[in-house]
XYZ file of C-alpha atoms in Angstrom:
371
model
C 5.233 24.021 2.452
C 7.322 26.758 4.061
C 7.775 27.442 7.709
C 9.185 30.536 9.391
C 12.167 29.155 11.265
C 13.741 25.773 10.587
C 16.947 24.043 11.504
C 17.882 24.085 7.861
C 17.535 27.846 7.628
C 19.371 28.292 10.891
C 22.337 26.306 9.554
C 22.312 28.342 6.347
C 22.405 31.481 8.430
C 25.259 30.183 10.569
C 27.283 29.796 7.408
C 27.324 33.518 6.820
C 29.805 35.905 8.453
C 27.012 38.268 9.488
C 25.753 35.814 12.084
C 29.189 35.649 13.721
C 29.311 39.402 14.023
C 26.042 39.879 15.911
C 23.690 37.866 18.113
C 21.018 35.954 16.229
C 17.704 37.798 16.182
C 14.865 35.904 17.817
C 12.336 34.307 15.475
C 9.253 36.300 14.612
C 6.335 35.958 16.987
C 4.410 32.797 16.229
C 7.160 31.270 14.067
C 7.015 27.998 15.998
C 3.251 27.730 15.816
C 3.487 25.871 12.501
C 4.151 22.666 14.414
C 3.031 20.000 14.426
C 2.975 19.588 10.672
C -0.313 17.880 9.897
C -1.831 15.992 6.988
C -3.789 18.156 4.601
C -5.851 17.932 1.401
C -2.717 17.616 -0.772
C -0.567 15.375 1.437
C -0.299 11.629 1.935
C -2.563 10.300 4.680
C -1.228 7.610 6.993
C -3.645 4.715 7.427
C -3.927 1.341 9.080
C -5.810 -1.771 8.063
C -8.627 -2.872 10.334
C -10.373 -6.204 10.063
C -12.959 -5.542 12.740
C -14.596 -2.611 14.467
C -14.000 -3.269 18.157
C -14.022 -0.126 20.287
C -10.617 -0.941 21.756
C -8.984 -1.522 18.388
C -10.372 1.656 16.841
C -9.279 3.709 19.844
C -5.784 2.317 19.486
C -5.720 3.392 15.836
C -6.607 6.911 16.979
C -4.036 6.791 19.774
C -1.342 6.483 17.127
C -2.623 9.677 15.524
C -4.005 7.759 12.537
C -7.240 9.124 11.069
C -7.753 6.852 8.054
C -8.403 3.134 7.707
C -8.755 0.481 5.032
C -10.144 -3.020 5.089
C -11.466 -5.891 3.026
C -14.837 -5.366 1.446
C -17.956 -7.509 1.796
C -19.068 -10.141 -0.668
C -19.888 -8.761 -4.111
C -22.056 -7.162 -5.269
C -21.662 -4.437 -2.647
C -24.815 -2.639 -1.596
C -25.083 1.090 -0.868
C -26.706 0.526 2.540
C -24.027 -1.985 3.466
C -21.169 0.377 2.600
C -22.842 3.364 4.216
C -23.127 1.475 7.487
C -19.402 0.707 7.342
C -18.507 4.321 6.568
C -20.708 5.555 9.420
C -19.228 3.092 11.917
C -15.724 4.423 11.352
C -16.916 8.008 11.231
C -18.411 7.566 14.699
C -14.882 6.695 15.891
C -13.490 9.813 14.127
C -11.943 7.647 11.425
C -12.374 7.783 7.652
C -12.702 4.580 5.650
C -10.948 5.419 2.376
C -10.038 2.111 0.718
C -11.852 -1.217 0.395
C -10.334 -4.368 -1.091
C -12.626 -6.112 -3.569
C -12.503 -9.791 -4.486
C -14.718 -12.669 -5.485
C -14.163 -12.620 -9.254
C -11.936 -15.667 -9.806
C -13.709 -16.591 -13.041
C -12.726 -13.202 -14.449
C -9.126 -13.706 -13.330
C -8.935 -17.134 -14.975
C -11.080 -16.310 -18.010
C -13.678 -18.944 -17.159
C -17.414 -19.169 -17.809
C -19.251 -16.929 -15.398
C -16.718 -14.114 -15.726
C -19.245 -11.658 -17.162
C -21.618 -12.190 -14.244
C -18.771 -11.542 -11.809
C -17.639 -8.443 -13.680
C -21.176 -7.082 -13.529
C -21.108 -7.572 -9.741
C -17.821 -5.662 -9.595
C -19.393 -2.826 -11.595
C -22.367 -2.736 -9.213
C -19.924 -2.620 -6.295
C -17.972 0.282 -7.773
C -21.188 2.239 -8.307
C -22.136 1.617 -4.667
C -18.675 2.792 -3.569
C -19.109 5.995 -5.528
C -22.506 6.687 -3.996
C -21.140 6.563 -0.439
C -18.029 8.585 -1.300
C -15.457 5.792 -1.021
C -12.502 7.133 -3.039
C -10.443 3.981 -3.736
C -11.208 0.331 -4.469
C -8.166 -1.948 -4.339
C -7.893 -5.419 -5.863
C -5.534 -8.266 -6.784
C -5.232 -10.202 -10.021
C -3.084 -13.186 -9.046
C -3.355 -16.495 -10.844
C -1.549 -17.799 -7.763
C 0.231 -15.958 -4.976
C 3.660 -17.447 -4.306
C 3.356 -17.513 -0.519
C 4.903 -20.973 -0.254
C 8.281 -19.250 -0.528
C 7.838 -17.285 2.720
C 9.609 -18.228 5.936
C 10.508 -16.521 9.199
C 13.923 -15.100 10.043
C 15.336 -13.684 13.254
C 16.365 -10.043 12.968
C 17.862 -7.436 15.223
C 17.749 -8.333 18.916
C 15.573 -11.344 18.107
C 12.789 -9.530 16.246
C 10.781 -11.473 13.668
C 11.419 -10.845 9.971
C 9.604 -12.207 6.910
C 11.860 -13.687 4.238
C 11.219 -15.122 0.780
C 13.181 -17.690 -1.208
C 11.889 -18.672 -4.644
C 13.711 -22.012 -4.407
C 11.238 -23.068 -1.717
C 8.350 -23.032 -4.182
C 10.025 -23.105 -7.600
C 8.572 -25.851 -9.749
C 5.525 -26.516 -7.594
C 2.673 -27.851 -9.754
C -0.486 -25.850 -10.452
C -3.377 -26.225 -8.030
C -6.468 -27.903 -9.462
C -8.778 -25.026 -8.544
C -6.458 -22.485 -10.231
C -4.790 -24.234 -13.159
C -1.797 -22.869 -15.065
C -2.096 -19.658 -17.065
C 0.435 -18.124 -19.407
C 1.470 -14.495 -19.144
C -0.329 -13.744 -22.423
C -3.522 -15.327 -21.100
C -3.363 -13.312 -17.895
C -2.848 -10.074 -19.823
C -5.861 -10.853 -22.003
C -7.957 -11.527 -18.912
C -6.990 -8.344 -17.085
C -7.486 -6.235 -20.231
C -10.999 -7.646 -20.638
C -11.665 -6.901 -16.960
C -10.342 -3.337 -17.059
C -12.170 -2.350 -20.230
C -15.389 -3.389 -18.528
C -14.906 -1.758 -15.124
C -12.747 1.370 -15.594
C -15.484 3.372 -17.380
C -17.781 2.669 -14.414
C -15.032 3.731 -11.982
C -14.629 6.988 -13.899
C -18.377 7.671 -13.859
C -18.471 6.894 -10.130
C -15.395 8.989 -9.256
C -13.687 5.935 -7.779
C -10.020 5.188 -8.343
C -8.921 1.577 -8.813
C -5.643 0.320 -7.349
C -4.188 -3.008 -8.483
C -1.632 -4.361 -6.036
C 1.582 -5.738 -7.582
C 2.401 -9.421 -7.496
C 4.038 -9.975 -4.128
C 6.178 -12.004 -3.944
C 7.211 -11.109 -7.515
C 8.425 -14.630 -8.325
C 9.082 -15.283 -12.029
C 6.466 -18.045 -12.113
C 3.872 -18.986 -9.513
C 2.695 -22.613 -9.687
C 2.918 -22.585 -13.450
C 1.290 -19.183 -13.994
C 2.729 -15.910 -15.237
C 2.684 -12.797 -13.061
C 1.382 -9.747 -14.907
C 2.258 -7.406 -12.033
C 5.596 -9.044 -11.246
C 7.734 -6.462 -13.066
C 7.770 -2.685 -13.301
C 7.268 -3.043 -17.052
C 4.109 -4.955 -16.235
C 2.919 -2.096 -14.013
C 3.486 0.334 -16.879
C 1.634 -1.910 -19.311
C -1.283 -2.259 -16.899
C -1.959 1.464 -16.539
C -1.767 1.965 -20.315
C -4.507 -0.585 -21.078
C -7.160 1.988 -20.161
C -5.205 5.222 -19.619
C -6.349 7.626 -16.937
C -6.215 8.142 -13.182
C -9.059 5.736 -12.430
C -6.981 2.784 -13.680
C -4.075 2.848 -11.259
C -1.844 0.833 -8.998
C -0.942 0.342 -5.400
C 2.640 1.577 -5.407
C 4.624 -0.620 -3.035
C 8.163 0.648 -2.521
C 9.154 -2.644 -0.872
C 8.026 -4.737 -3.829
C 9.761 -2.288 -6.173
C 13.049 -2.964 -4.409
C 12.341 -6.714 -4.360
C 12.415 -6.509 -8.157
C 15.796 -4.758 -8.096
C 14.339 -1.399 -9.153
C 14.867 2.083 -7.696
C 11.683 2.915 -5.734
C 12.263 6.680 -5.927
C 12.526 6.661 -9.718
C 9.577 4.279 -10.117
C 7.469 6.411 -7.791
C 8.336 9.504 -9.828
C 7.294 7.786 -13.079
C 3.851 6.766 -11.831
C 3.281 10.047 -9.983
C 3.708 11.885 -13.297
C 1.020 9.663 -14.815
C -1.293 10.327 -11.816
C -2.022 6.649 -11.362
C -0.707 5.927 -7.869
C -4.009 5.363 -6.115
C -2.680 3.752 -2.951
C 0.778 3.344 -1.347
C 2.359 0.570 0.717
C 5.338 1.897 2.668
C 7.819 -0.760 3.831
C 11.444 -1.813 3.560
C 13.425 -4.862 2.450
C 16.932 -6.239 2.016
C 17.324 -7.995 -1.334
C 19.857 -10.764 -1.981
C 18.634 -11.684 -5.465
C 15.974 -9.590 -7.231
C 12.596 -11.318 -7.586
C 13.794 -14.430 -5.763
C 15.530 -13.889 -2.401
C 14.852 -11.071 0.062
C 13.920 -10.250 3.645
C 11.325 -7.784 4.875
C 13.015 -5.826 7.655
C 12.267 -2.920 9.974
C 11.167 0.142 8.027
C 14.303 2.064 9.099
C 17.012 -0.439 8.111
C 16.461 -1.760 4.577
C 17.657 -0.772 1.115
C 14.714 1.478 0.200
C 15.292 5.228 0.438
C 12.131 5.761 2.464
C 12.605 9.509 2.737
C 13.258 9.746 -0.999
C 9.977 7.955 -1.703
C 8.078 10.169 0.723
C 9.644 13.254 -0.788
C 8.407 12.232 -4.253
C 4.890 11.703 -2.929
C 4.909 15.076 -1.163
C 6.431 16.859 -4.135
C 3.699 15.463 -6.372
C 0.994 16.373 -3.840
C -0.172 12.782 -3.556
C -3.386 13.075 -1.473
C -4.439 9.467 -0.810
C -3.550 6.771 1.699
C -0.096 5.541 2.658
C -0.042 2.271 4.575
C 3.066 1.419 6.668
C 2.306 -2.284 6.479
C 4.025 -5.570 7.353
C 5.129 -4.806 10.935
C 8.038 -6.728 12.399
C 7.392 -9.014 15.360
C 8.612 -7.646 18.686
C 8.548 -9.158 22.152
C 5.629 -7.033 23.312
C 3.501 -8.479 20.504
C 4.344 -12.050 21.493
C 3.401 -11.344 25.093
C 0.100 -9.663 24.238
C -2.872 -12.029 24.082
C -5.505 -9.280 24.093
C -8.108 -8.375 21.494
C -5.704 -5.723 20.249
C -3.063 -8.301 19.377
C -5.529 -10.388 17.371
C -6.950 -7.382 15.521
C -3.536 -6.280 14.246
C -1.888 -9.702 13.958
C 0.127 -10.312 10.793
C -0.604 -13.277 8.566
C 3.063 -13.637 7.568
C 5.817 -15.666 9.265
C 7.906 -13.272 11.328
C 5.189 -10.636 11.186
C 4.242 -8.494 14.152
C 1.176 -6.803 15.566
C 0.214 -3.527 17.238
C 3.668 -2.720 18.621
C 5.204 -3.177 15.195
C 2.555 -0.968 13.640
C 3.219 1.720 16.264
C 6.885 1.726 15.214
C 5.945 1.887 11.515
C 3.459 4.704 12.008
C 5.899 6.802 14.042
C 8.641 6.387 11.455
C 6.283 7.146 8.583
C 4.985 10.284 10.277
C 8.580 11.489 10.810
C 9.302 10.956 7.105
C 6.111 12.806 6.172
C 6.789 15.774 8.458
C 10.391 16.024 7.274
C 9.343 15.923 3.605
C 6.676 18.593 4.160
C 9.159 20.808 6.006
C 11.873 20.777 3.320
């Protein structure tokens, strides 16, 4: 996107001798009317997650300039009337619901009896999503999520950070309700799942987004992690090739695995299978095993580089500046707002942290669109 008069062009002009010889001509009439740079049909769209629909909470989403939301979906199978009511509720608050998380298919994840009945409920849910115009359905496929390795750290000026250390949960036994599942078994299960649901997603014009394993620990209570490596992400999208079988690209998780988020983003953008984005930053001490989630402006991820790749590729779906850091204002706030945005992670923040994340993300987006 080009704009009439930018700091960059001004500096280029100052480098020429002609500018030194004569006063700079004023910009053309209306040259500054291109601001503010806004989200459009072919740009990322900043979103926030909302667990409830309180009037106060939804207003505070809008006060941050955020127009899109995501949330967890209802129990499967989803019904058209049920989803339409949700879409209409957010629309009444001038918000667009554009991503629902689906769950409730553990038998399919573990390859147990009853998996086909669950998969059929997922297919029904995807059809319902398509009928109400919901563009993205997100899901997880963990055998076990390695959250036992999380702990809180104190960051800059006493802010709360979320850290992970694999040694805290390494060697923990499988849980009875989950069991232990090899990597090969998990790949067989997800392939069976995808071959059943992706054709329905394509027919319904709904994109699927599988979130990576986070934390990406090598093993999680005896089970392999199919989405715990970038190679696993690549394998996943090739099982049923096409844009409807995609991923949630998380630049923080990418860095947790010791990979370059800009290069990984570029790879999946070219395949048109980034169907959702999580935008956050980390400091990694040992890939896969030891890292700290920090403020979005201070980690090892080139956040502007990632945003630039998304803008360059005209990525048009949601970008979620998640995992806010805990600040003093959040600790002091006992209101409904604080509970609506409260993090479930040690060292995680609430509304104030999200406000910081949203502001930073919007600056990255506007800068990338202006270049």
